[in-house]
PDB file of C-alpha atoms and ligand atoms in Angstrom:
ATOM      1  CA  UNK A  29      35.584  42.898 157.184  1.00  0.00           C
ATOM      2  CA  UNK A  30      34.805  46.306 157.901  1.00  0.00           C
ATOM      3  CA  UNK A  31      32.932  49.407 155.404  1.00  0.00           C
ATOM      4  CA  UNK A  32      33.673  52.693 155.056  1.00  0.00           C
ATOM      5  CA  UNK A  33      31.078  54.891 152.688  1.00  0.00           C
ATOM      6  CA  UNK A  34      33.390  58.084 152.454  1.00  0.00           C
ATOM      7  CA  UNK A  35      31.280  61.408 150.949  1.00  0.00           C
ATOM      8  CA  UNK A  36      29.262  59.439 148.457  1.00  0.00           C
ATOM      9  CA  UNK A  37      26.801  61.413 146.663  1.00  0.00           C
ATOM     10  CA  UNK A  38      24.647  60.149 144.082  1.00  0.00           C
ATOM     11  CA  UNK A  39      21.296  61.811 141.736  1.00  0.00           C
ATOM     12  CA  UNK A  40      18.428  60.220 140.092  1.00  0.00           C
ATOM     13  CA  UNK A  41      18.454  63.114 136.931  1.00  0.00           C
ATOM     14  CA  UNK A  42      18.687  66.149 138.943  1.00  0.00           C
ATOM     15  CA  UNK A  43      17.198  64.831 142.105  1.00  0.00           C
ATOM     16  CA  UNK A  44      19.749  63.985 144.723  1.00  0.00           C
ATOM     17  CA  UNK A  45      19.267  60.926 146.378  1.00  0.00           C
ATOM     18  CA  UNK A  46      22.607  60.734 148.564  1.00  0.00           C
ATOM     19  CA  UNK A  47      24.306  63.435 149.386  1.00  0.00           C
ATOM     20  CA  UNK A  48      28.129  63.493 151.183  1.00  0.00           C
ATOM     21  CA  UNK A  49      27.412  59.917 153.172  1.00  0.00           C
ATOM     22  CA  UNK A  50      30.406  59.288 155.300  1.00  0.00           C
ATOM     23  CA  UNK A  51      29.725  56.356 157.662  1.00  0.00           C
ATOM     24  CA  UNK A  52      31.857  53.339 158.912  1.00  0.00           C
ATOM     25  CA  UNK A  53      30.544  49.700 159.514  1.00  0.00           C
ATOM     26  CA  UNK A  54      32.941  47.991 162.212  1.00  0.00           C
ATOM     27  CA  UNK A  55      33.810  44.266 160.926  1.00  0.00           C
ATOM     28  CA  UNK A  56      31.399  41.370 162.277  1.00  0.00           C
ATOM     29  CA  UNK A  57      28.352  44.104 163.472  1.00  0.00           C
ATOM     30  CA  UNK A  58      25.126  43.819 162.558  1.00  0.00           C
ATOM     31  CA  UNK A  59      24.531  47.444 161.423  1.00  0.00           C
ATOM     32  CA  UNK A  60      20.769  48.755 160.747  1.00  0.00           C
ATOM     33  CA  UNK A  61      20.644  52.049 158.423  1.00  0.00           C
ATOM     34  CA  UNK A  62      17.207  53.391 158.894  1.00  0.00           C
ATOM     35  CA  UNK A  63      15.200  56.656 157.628  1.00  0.00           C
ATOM     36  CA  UNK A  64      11.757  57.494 156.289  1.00  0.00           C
ATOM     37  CA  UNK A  65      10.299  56.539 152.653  1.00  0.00           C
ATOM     38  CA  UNK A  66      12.630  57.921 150.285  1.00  0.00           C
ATOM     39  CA  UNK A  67      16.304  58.709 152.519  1.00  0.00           C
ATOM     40  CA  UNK A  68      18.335  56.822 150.393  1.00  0.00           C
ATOM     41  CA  UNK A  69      18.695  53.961 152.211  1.00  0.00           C
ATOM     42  CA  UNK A  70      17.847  51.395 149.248  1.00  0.00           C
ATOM     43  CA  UNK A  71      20.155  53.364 147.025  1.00  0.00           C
ATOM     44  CA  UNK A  72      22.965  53.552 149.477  1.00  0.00           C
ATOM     45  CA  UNK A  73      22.751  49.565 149.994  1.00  0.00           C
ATOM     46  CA  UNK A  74      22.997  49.557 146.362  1.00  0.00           C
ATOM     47  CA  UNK A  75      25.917  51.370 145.889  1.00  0.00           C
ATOM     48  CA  UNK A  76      27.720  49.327 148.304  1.00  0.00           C
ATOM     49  CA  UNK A  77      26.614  46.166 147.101  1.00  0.00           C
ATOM     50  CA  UNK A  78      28.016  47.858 143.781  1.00  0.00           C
ATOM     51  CA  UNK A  79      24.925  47.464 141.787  1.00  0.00           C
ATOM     52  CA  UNK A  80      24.859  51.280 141.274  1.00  0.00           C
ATOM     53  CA  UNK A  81      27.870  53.249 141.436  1.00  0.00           C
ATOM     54  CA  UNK A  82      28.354  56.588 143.015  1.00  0.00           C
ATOM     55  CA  UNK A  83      28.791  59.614 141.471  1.00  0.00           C
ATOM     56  CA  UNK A  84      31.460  60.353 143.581  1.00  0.00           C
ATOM     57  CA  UNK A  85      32.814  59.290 146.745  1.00  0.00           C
ATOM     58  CA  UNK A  86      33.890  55.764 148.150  1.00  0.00           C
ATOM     59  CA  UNK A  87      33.303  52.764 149.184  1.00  0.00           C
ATOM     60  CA  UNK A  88      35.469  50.875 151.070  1.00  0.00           C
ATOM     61  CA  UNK A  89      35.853  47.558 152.566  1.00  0.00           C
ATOM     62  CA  UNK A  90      38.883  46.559 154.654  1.00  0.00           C
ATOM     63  CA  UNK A  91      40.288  49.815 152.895  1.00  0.00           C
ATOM     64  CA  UNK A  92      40.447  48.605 149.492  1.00  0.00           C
ATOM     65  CA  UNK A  93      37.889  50.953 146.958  1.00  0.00           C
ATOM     66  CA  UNK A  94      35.277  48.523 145.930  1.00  0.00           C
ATOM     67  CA  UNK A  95      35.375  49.398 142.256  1.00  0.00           C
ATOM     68  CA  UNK A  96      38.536  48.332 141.742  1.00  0.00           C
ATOM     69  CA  UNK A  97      38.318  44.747 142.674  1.00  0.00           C
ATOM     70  CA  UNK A  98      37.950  41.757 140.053  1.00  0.00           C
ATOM     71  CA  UNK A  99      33.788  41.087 139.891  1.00  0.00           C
ATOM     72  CA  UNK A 100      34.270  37.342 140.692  1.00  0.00           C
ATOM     73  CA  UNK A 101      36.321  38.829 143.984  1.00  0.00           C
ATOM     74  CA  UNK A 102      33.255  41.055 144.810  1.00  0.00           C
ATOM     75  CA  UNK A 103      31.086  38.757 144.073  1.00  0.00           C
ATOM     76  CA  UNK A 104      32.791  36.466 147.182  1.00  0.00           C
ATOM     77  CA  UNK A 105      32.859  39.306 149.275  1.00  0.00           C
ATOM     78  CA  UNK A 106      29.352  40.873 149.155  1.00  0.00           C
ATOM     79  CA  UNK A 107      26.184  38.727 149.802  1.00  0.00           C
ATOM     80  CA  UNK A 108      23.035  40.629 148.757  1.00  0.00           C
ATOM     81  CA  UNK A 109      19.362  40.366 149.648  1.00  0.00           C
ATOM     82  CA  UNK A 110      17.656  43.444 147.790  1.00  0.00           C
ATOM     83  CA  UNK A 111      13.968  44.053 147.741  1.00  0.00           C
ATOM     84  CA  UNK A 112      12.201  43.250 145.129  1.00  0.00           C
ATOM     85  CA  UNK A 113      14.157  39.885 143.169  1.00  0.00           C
ATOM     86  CA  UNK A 114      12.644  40.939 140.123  1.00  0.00           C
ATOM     87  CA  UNK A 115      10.967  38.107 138.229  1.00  0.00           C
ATOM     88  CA  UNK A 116      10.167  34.866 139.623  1.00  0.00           C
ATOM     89  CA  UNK A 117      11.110  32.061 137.809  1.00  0.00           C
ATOM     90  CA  UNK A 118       9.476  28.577 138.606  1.00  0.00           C
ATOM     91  CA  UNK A 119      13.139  27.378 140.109  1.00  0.00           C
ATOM     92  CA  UNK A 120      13.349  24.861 142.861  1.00  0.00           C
ATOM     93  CA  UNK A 121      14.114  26.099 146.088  1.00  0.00           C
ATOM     94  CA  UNK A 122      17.288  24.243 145.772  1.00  0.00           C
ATOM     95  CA  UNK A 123      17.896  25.573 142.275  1.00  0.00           C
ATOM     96  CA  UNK A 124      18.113  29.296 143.668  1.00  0.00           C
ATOM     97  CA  UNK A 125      20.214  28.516 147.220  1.00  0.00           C
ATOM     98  CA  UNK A 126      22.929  26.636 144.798  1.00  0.00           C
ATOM     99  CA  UNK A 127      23.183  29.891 142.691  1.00  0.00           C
ATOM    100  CA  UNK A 128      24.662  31.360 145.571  1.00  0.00           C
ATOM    101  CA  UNK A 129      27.572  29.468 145.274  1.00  0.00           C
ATOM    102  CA  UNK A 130      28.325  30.482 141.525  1.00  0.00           C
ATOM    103  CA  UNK A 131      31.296  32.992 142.679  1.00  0.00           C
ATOM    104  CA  UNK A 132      32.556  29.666 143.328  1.00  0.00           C
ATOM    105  CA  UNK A 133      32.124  27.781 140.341  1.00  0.00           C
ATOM    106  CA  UNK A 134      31.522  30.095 137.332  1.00  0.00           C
ATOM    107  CA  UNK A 135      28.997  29.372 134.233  1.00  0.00           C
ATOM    108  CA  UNK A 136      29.603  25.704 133.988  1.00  0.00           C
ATOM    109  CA  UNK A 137      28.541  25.280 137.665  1.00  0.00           C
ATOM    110  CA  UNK A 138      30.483  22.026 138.380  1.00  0.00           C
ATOM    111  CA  UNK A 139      29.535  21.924 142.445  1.00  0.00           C
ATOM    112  CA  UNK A 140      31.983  20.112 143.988  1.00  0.00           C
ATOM    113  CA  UNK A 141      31.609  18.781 148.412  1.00  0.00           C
ATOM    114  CA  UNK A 142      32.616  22.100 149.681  1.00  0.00           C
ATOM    115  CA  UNK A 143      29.505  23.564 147.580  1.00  0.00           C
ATOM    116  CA  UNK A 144      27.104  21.030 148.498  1.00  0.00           C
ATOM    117  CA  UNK A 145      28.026  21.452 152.276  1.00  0.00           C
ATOM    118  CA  UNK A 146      27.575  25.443 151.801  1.00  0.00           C
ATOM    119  CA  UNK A 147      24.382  24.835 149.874  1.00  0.00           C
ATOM    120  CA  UNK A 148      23.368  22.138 153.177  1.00  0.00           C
ATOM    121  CA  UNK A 149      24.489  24.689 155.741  1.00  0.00           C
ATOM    122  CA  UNK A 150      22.817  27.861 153.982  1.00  0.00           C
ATOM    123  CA  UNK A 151      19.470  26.012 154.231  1.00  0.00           C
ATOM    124  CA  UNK A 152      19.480  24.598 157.694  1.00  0.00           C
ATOM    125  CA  UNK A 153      20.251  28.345 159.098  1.00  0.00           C
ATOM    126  CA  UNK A 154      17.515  29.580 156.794  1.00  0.00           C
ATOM    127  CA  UNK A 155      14.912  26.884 158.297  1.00  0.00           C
ATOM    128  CA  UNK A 156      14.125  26.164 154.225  1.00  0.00           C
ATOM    129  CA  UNK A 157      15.542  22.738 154.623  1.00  0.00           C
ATOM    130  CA  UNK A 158      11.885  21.153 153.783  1.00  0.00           C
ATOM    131  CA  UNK A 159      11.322  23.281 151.206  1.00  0.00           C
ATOM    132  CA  UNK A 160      14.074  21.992 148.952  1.00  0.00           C
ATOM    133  CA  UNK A 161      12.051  20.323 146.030  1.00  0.00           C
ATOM    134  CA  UNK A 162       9.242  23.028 146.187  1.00  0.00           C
ATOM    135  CA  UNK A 163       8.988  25.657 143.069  1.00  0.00           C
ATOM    136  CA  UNK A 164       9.586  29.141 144.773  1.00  0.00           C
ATOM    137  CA  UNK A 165       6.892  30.632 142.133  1.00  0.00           C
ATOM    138  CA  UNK A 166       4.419  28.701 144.938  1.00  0.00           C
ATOM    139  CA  UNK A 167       6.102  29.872 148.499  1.00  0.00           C
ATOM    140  CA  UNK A 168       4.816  32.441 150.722  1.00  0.00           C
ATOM    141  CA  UNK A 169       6.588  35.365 150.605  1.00  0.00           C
ATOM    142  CA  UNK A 170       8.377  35.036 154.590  1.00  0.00           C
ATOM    143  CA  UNK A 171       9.261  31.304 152.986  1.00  0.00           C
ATOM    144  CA  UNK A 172      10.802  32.674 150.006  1.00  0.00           C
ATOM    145  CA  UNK A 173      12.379  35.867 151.840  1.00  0.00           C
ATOM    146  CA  UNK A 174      14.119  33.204 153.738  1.00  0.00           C
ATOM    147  CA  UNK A 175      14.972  31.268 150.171  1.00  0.00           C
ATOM    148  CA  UNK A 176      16.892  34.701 149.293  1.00  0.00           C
ATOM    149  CA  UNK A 177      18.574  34.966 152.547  1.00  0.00           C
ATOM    150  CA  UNK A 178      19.775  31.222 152.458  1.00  0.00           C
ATOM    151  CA  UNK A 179      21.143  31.538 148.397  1.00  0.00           C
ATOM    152  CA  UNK A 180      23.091  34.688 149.842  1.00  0.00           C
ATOM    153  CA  UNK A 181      24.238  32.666 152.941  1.00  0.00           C
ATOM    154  CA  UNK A 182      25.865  30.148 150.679  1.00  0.00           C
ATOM    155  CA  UNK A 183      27.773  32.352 148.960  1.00  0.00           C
ATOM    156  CA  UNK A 184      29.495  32.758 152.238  1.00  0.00           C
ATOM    157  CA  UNK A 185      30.241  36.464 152.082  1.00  0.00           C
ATOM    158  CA  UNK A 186      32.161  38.304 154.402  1.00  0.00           C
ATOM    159  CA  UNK A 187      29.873  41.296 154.332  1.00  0.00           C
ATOM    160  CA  UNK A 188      26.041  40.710 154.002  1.00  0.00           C
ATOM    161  CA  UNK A 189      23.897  43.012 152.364  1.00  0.00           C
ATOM    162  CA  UNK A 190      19.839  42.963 153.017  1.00  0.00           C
ATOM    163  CA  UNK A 191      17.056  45.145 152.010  1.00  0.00           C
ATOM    164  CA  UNK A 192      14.012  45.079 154.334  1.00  0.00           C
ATOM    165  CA  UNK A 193      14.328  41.408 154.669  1.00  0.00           C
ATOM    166  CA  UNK A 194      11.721  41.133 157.161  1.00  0.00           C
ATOM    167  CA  UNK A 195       8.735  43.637 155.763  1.00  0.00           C
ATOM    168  CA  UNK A 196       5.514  41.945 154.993  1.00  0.00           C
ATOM    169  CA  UNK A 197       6.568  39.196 157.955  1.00  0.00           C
ATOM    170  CA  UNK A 198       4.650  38.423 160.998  1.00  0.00           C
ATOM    171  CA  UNK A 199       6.331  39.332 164.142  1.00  0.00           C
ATOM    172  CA  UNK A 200       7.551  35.683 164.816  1.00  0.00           C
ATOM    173  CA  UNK A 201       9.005  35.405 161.024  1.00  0.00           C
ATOM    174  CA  UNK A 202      10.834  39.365 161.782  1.00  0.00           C
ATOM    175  CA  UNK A 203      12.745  37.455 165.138  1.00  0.00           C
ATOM    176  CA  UNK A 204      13.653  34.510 162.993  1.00  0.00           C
ATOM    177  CA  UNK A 205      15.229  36.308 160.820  1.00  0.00           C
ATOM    178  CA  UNK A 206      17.150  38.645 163.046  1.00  0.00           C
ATOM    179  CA  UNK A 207      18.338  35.920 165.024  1.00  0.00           C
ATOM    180  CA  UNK A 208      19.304  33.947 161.884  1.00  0.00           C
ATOM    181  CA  UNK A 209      21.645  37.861 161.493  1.00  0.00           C
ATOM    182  CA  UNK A 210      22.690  37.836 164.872  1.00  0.00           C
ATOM    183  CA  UNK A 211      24.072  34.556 164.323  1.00  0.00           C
ATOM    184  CA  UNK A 212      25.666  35.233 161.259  1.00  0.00           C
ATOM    185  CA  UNK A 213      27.643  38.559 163.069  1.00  0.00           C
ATOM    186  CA  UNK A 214      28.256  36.687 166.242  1.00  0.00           C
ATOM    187  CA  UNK A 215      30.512  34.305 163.669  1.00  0.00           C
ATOM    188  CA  UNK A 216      32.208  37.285 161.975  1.00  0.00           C
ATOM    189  CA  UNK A 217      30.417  37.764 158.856  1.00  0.00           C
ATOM    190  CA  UNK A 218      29.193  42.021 158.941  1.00  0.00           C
ATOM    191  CA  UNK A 219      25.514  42.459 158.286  1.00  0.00           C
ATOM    192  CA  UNK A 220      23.872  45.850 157.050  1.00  0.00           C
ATOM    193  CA  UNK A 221      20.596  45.512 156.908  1.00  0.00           C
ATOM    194  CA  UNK A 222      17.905  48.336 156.128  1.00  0.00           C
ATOM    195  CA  UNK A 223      15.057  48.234 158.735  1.00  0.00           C
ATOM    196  CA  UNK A 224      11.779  50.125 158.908  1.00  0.00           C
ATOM    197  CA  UNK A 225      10.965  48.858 162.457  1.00  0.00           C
ATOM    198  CA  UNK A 226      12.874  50.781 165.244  1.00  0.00           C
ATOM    199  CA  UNK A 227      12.194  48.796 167.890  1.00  0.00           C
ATOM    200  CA  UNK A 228      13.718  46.033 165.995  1.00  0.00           C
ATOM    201  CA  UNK A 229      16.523  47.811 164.928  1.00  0.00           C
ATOM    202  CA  UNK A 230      17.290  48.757 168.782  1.00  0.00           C
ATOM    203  CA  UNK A 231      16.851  45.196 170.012  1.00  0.00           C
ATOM    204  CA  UNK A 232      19.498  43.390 167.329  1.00  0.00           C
ATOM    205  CA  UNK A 233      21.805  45.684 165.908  1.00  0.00           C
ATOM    206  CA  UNK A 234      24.895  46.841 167.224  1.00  0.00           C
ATOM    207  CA  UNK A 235      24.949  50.494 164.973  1.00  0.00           C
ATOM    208  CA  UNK A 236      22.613  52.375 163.810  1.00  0.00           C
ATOM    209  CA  UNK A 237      23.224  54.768 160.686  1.00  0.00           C
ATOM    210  CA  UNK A 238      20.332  57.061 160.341  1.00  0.00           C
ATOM    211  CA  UNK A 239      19.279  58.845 157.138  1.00  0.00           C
ATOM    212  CA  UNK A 240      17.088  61.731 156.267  1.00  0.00           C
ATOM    213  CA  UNK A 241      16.365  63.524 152.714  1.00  0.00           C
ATOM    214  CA  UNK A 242      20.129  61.446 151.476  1.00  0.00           C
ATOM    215  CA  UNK A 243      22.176  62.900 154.362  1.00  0.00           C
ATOM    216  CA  UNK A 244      23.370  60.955 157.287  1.00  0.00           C
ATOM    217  CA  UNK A 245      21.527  62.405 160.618  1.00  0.00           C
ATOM    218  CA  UNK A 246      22.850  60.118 163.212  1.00  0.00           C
ATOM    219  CA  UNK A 247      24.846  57.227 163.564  1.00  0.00           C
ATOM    220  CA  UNK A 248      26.621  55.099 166.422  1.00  0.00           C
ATOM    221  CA  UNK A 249      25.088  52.833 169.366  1.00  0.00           C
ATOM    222  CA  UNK A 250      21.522  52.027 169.094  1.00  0.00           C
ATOM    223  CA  UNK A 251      21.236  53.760 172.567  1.00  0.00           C
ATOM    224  CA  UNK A 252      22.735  56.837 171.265  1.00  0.00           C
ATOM    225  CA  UNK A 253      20.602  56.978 167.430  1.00  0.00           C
ATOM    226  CA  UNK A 254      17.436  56.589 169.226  1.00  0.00           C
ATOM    227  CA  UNK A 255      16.339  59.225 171.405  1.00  0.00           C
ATOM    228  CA  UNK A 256      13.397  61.343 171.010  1.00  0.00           C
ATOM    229  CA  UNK A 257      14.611  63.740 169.204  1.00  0.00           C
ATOM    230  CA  UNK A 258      16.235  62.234 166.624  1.00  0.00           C
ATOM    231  CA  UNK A 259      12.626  60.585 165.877  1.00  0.00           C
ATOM    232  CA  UNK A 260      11.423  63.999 166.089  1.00  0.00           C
ATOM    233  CA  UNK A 261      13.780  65.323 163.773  1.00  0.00           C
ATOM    234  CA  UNK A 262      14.143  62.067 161.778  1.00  0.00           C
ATOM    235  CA  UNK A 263      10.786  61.060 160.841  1.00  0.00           C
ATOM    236  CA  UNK A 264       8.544  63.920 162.532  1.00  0.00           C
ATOM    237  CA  UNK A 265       7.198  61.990 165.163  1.00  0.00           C
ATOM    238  CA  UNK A 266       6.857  62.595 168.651  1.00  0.00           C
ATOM    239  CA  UNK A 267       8.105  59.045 170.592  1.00  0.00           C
ATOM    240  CA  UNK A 268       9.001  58.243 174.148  1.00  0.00           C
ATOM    241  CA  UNK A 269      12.232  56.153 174.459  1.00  0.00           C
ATOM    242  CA  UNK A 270      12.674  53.813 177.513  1.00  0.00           C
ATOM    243  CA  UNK A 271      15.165  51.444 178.064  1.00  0.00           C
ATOM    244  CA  UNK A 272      13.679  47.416 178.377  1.00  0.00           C
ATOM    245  CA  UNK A 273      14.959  46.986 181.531  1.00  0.00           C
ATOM    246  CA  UNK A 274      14.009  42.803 180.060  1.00  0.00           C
ATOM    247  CA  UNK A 275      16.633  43.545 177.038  1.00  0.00           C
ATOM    248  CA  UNK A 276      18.438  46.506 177.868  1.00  0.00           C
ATOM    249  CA  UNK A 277      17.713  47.914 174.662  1.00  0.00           C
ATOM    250  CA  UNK A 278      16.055  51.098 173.701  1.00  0.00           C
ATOM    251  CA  UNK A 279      12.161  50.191 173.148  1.00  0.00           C
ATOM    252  CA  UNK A 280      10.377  52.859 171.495  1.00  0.00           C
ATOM    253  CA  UNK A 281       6.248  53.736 171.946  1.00  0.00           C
ATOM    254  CA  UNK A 282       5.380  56.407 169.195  1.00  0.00           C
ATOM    255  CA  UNK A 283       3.258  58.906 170.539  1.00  0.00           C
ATOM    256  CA  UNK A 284      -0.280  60.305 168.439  1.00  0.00           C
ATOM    257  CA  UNK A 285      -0.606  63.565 167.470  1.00  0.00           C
ATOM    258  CA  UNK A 286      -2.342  64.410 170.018  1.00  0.00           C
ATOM    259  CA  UNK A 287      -1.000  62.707 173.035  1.00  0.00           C
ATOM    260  CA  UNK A 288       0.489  64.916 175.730  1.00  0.00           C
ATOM    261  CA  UNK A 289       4.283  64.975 175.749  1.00  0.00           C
TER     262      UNK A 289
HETATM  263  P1  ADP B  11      14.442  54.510 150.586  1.00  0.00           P
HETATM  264  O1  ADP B  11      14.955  53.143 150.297  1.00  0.00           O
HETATM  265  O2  ADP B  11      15.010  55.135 151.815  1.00  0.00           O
HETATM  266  O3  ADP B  11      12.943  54.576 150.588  1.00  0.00           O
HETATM  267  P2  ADP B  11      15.477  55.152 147.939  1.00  0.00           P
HETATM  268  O4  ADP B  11      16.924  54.966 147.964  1.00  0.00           O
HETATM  269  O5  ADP B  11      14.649  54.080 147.295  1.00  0.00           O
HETATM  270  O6  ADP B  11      14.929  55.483 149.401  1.00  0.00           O
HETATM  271  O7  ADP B  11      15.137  56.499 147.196  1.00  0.00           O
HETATM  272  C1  ADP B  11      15.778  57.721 147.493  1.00  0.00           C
HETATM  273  C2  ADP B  11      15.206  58.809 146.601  1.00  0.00           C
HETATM  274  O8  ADP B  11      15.519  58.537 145.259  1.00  0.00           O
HETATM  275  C3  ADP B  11      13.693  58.924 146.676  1.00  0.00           C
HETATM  276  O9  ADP B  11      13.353  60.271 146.584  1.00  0.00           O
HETATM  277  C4  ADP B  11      13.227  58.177 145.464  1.00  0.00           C
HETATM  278  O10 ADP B  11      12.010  58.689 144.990  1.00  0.00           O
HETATM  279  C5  ADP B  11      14.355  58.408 144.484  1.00  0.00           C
HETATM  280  N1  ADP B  11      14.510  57.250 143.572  1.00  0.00           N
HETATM  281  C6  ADP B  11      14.767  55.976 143.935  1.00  0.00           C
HETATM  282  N2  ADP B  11      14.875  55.165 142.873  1.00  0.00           N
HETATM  283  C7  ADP B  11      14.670  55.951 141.793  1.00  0.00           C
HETATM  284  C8  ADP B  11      14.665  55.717 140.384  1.00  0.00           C
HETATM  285  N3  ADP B  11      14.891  54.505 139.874  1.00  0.00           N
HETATM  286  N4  ADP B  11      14.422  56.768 139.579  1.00  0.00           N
HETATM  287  C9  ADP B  11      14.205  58.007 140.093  1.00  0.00           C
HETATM  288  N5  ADP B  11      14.211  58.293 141.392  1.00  0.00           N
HETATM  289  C10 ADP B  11      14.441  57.289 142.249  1.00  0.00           C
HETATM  290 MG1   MG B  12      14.004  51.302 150.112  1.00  0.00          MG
END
């Protein structure tokens, strides 16, 4: 299912946050919006997730405007992994995976085979298969990032939404998780994920939609998003950009303030 953001703006009080973001996220990609601390890139995840609507503008997926579709239908559509779950109830690990399948099954949550096979299948991608009986009050927080990313993976969404799923992980926690992504665009399901790490971003995603002060600066093939000076201009930062002849990708050093060019 592809998303199109057309000319969405959007304030906190008189502060814009967004400003005229048009962007398009091809069907099955795995699509990284990046920017400093404070772009808009949590709000604009929000607002296409439909948690927060826009003040004007559009979102669209498969060309139908999101706000017009039944919540139950959205709620099949659009898997979300914000930051921040808010409190943290002492539910089983179990407990919060089978919540993702309540688009399926309403308030009296009758789970039928299909749900339990979801519910199986959402944890064994997740690698929080052993975790199942454990209260997520007493995970760690890469074990219970992944508890959040396996309750949105059984709601079997075509378009998955994730906020910095992989800050506060160690390096070999950040490649789980992007190849748990890959895996899920590879079969079809479109990923957006915001992503602080820019080497990471140029070694998984497809697209790259880059933000600055609510506006979009950049945005097409990793290759393309991440030169030098769009860092520059981006985030202020001097950076040499070489392709990984290992990867092909773009690999990015940062350069110090007062390194040579
Ligand atoms: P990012 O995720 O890129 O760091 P955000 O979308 O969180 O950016 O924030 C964009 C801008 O909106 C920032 O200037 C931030 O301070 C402001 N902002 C975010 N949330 C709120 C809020 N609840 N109330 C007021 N301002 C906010
Ligand atoms: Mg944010």
């Amino acid at each position: 299912m592809k998303v199109r953001m057309e000319r969405i703006c959007y304030s906190y009080g008189a502060k814009a946050a967004l400003t005229e973001v048009t962007a398009s996220v091809p069907s099955g990609s795995l699509t990284g919006i990046i920017g400093p601390n404070g772009s808009g890139k949590s709000t604009l995840l929000r607002i296409l997730g439909h948690v927060v609507r826009p003040a004007s503008g559009r979102v669209l997926y498969d060309g139908a405007d999101i706000s017009s579709m039944p919540p139950m239908g959205r709620a099949r559509l659009i898997g979300a992994v914000l930051q921040d779950p808010g409190a943290q109830f002492a539910f089983t690990v179990g407990d919060v995976v089978e919540m993702g399948r309540f688009p399926y099954n309403g308030l009296l949550g009758r789970s039928g085979r299909r749900d339990t096979e979801a519910v199986c299948d959402a944890m064994r991608m997740a690698g929080v298969r052993d975790l199942k009986g454990r209260q997520i009050t007493a995970l760690s927080s890469g074990e219970r990032q992944r508890v959040f990313i396996a309750r949105a993976l059984a709601q079997e969404p075509k378009v998955m939404l994730l906020d910095e799923p992989t800050s506060h992980l160690d390096i070999s926690y950040q490649l789980e998780i992007m190849e748990i992504l890959k895996g899920l665009a590879s079969s079809g399901t479109t990923v957006i994920i915001v992503m602080h790490d820019l080497n990471l971003a140029g070694l998984y995603c497809d697209r790259l939609i880059a933000l600055k002060e609510g506006r979009v600066v950049s945005e097409g093939l990793p290759d393309d998003v991440l030169t030098a000076d769009n860092i520059l201009e981006i985030y202020g930062v001097r950076a040499v950009v070489k392709n990984n002849p290992e990867t092909s990708r773009p690999g990015i050093v940062m350069l110090t303030p007062s390194s040579k060019p």
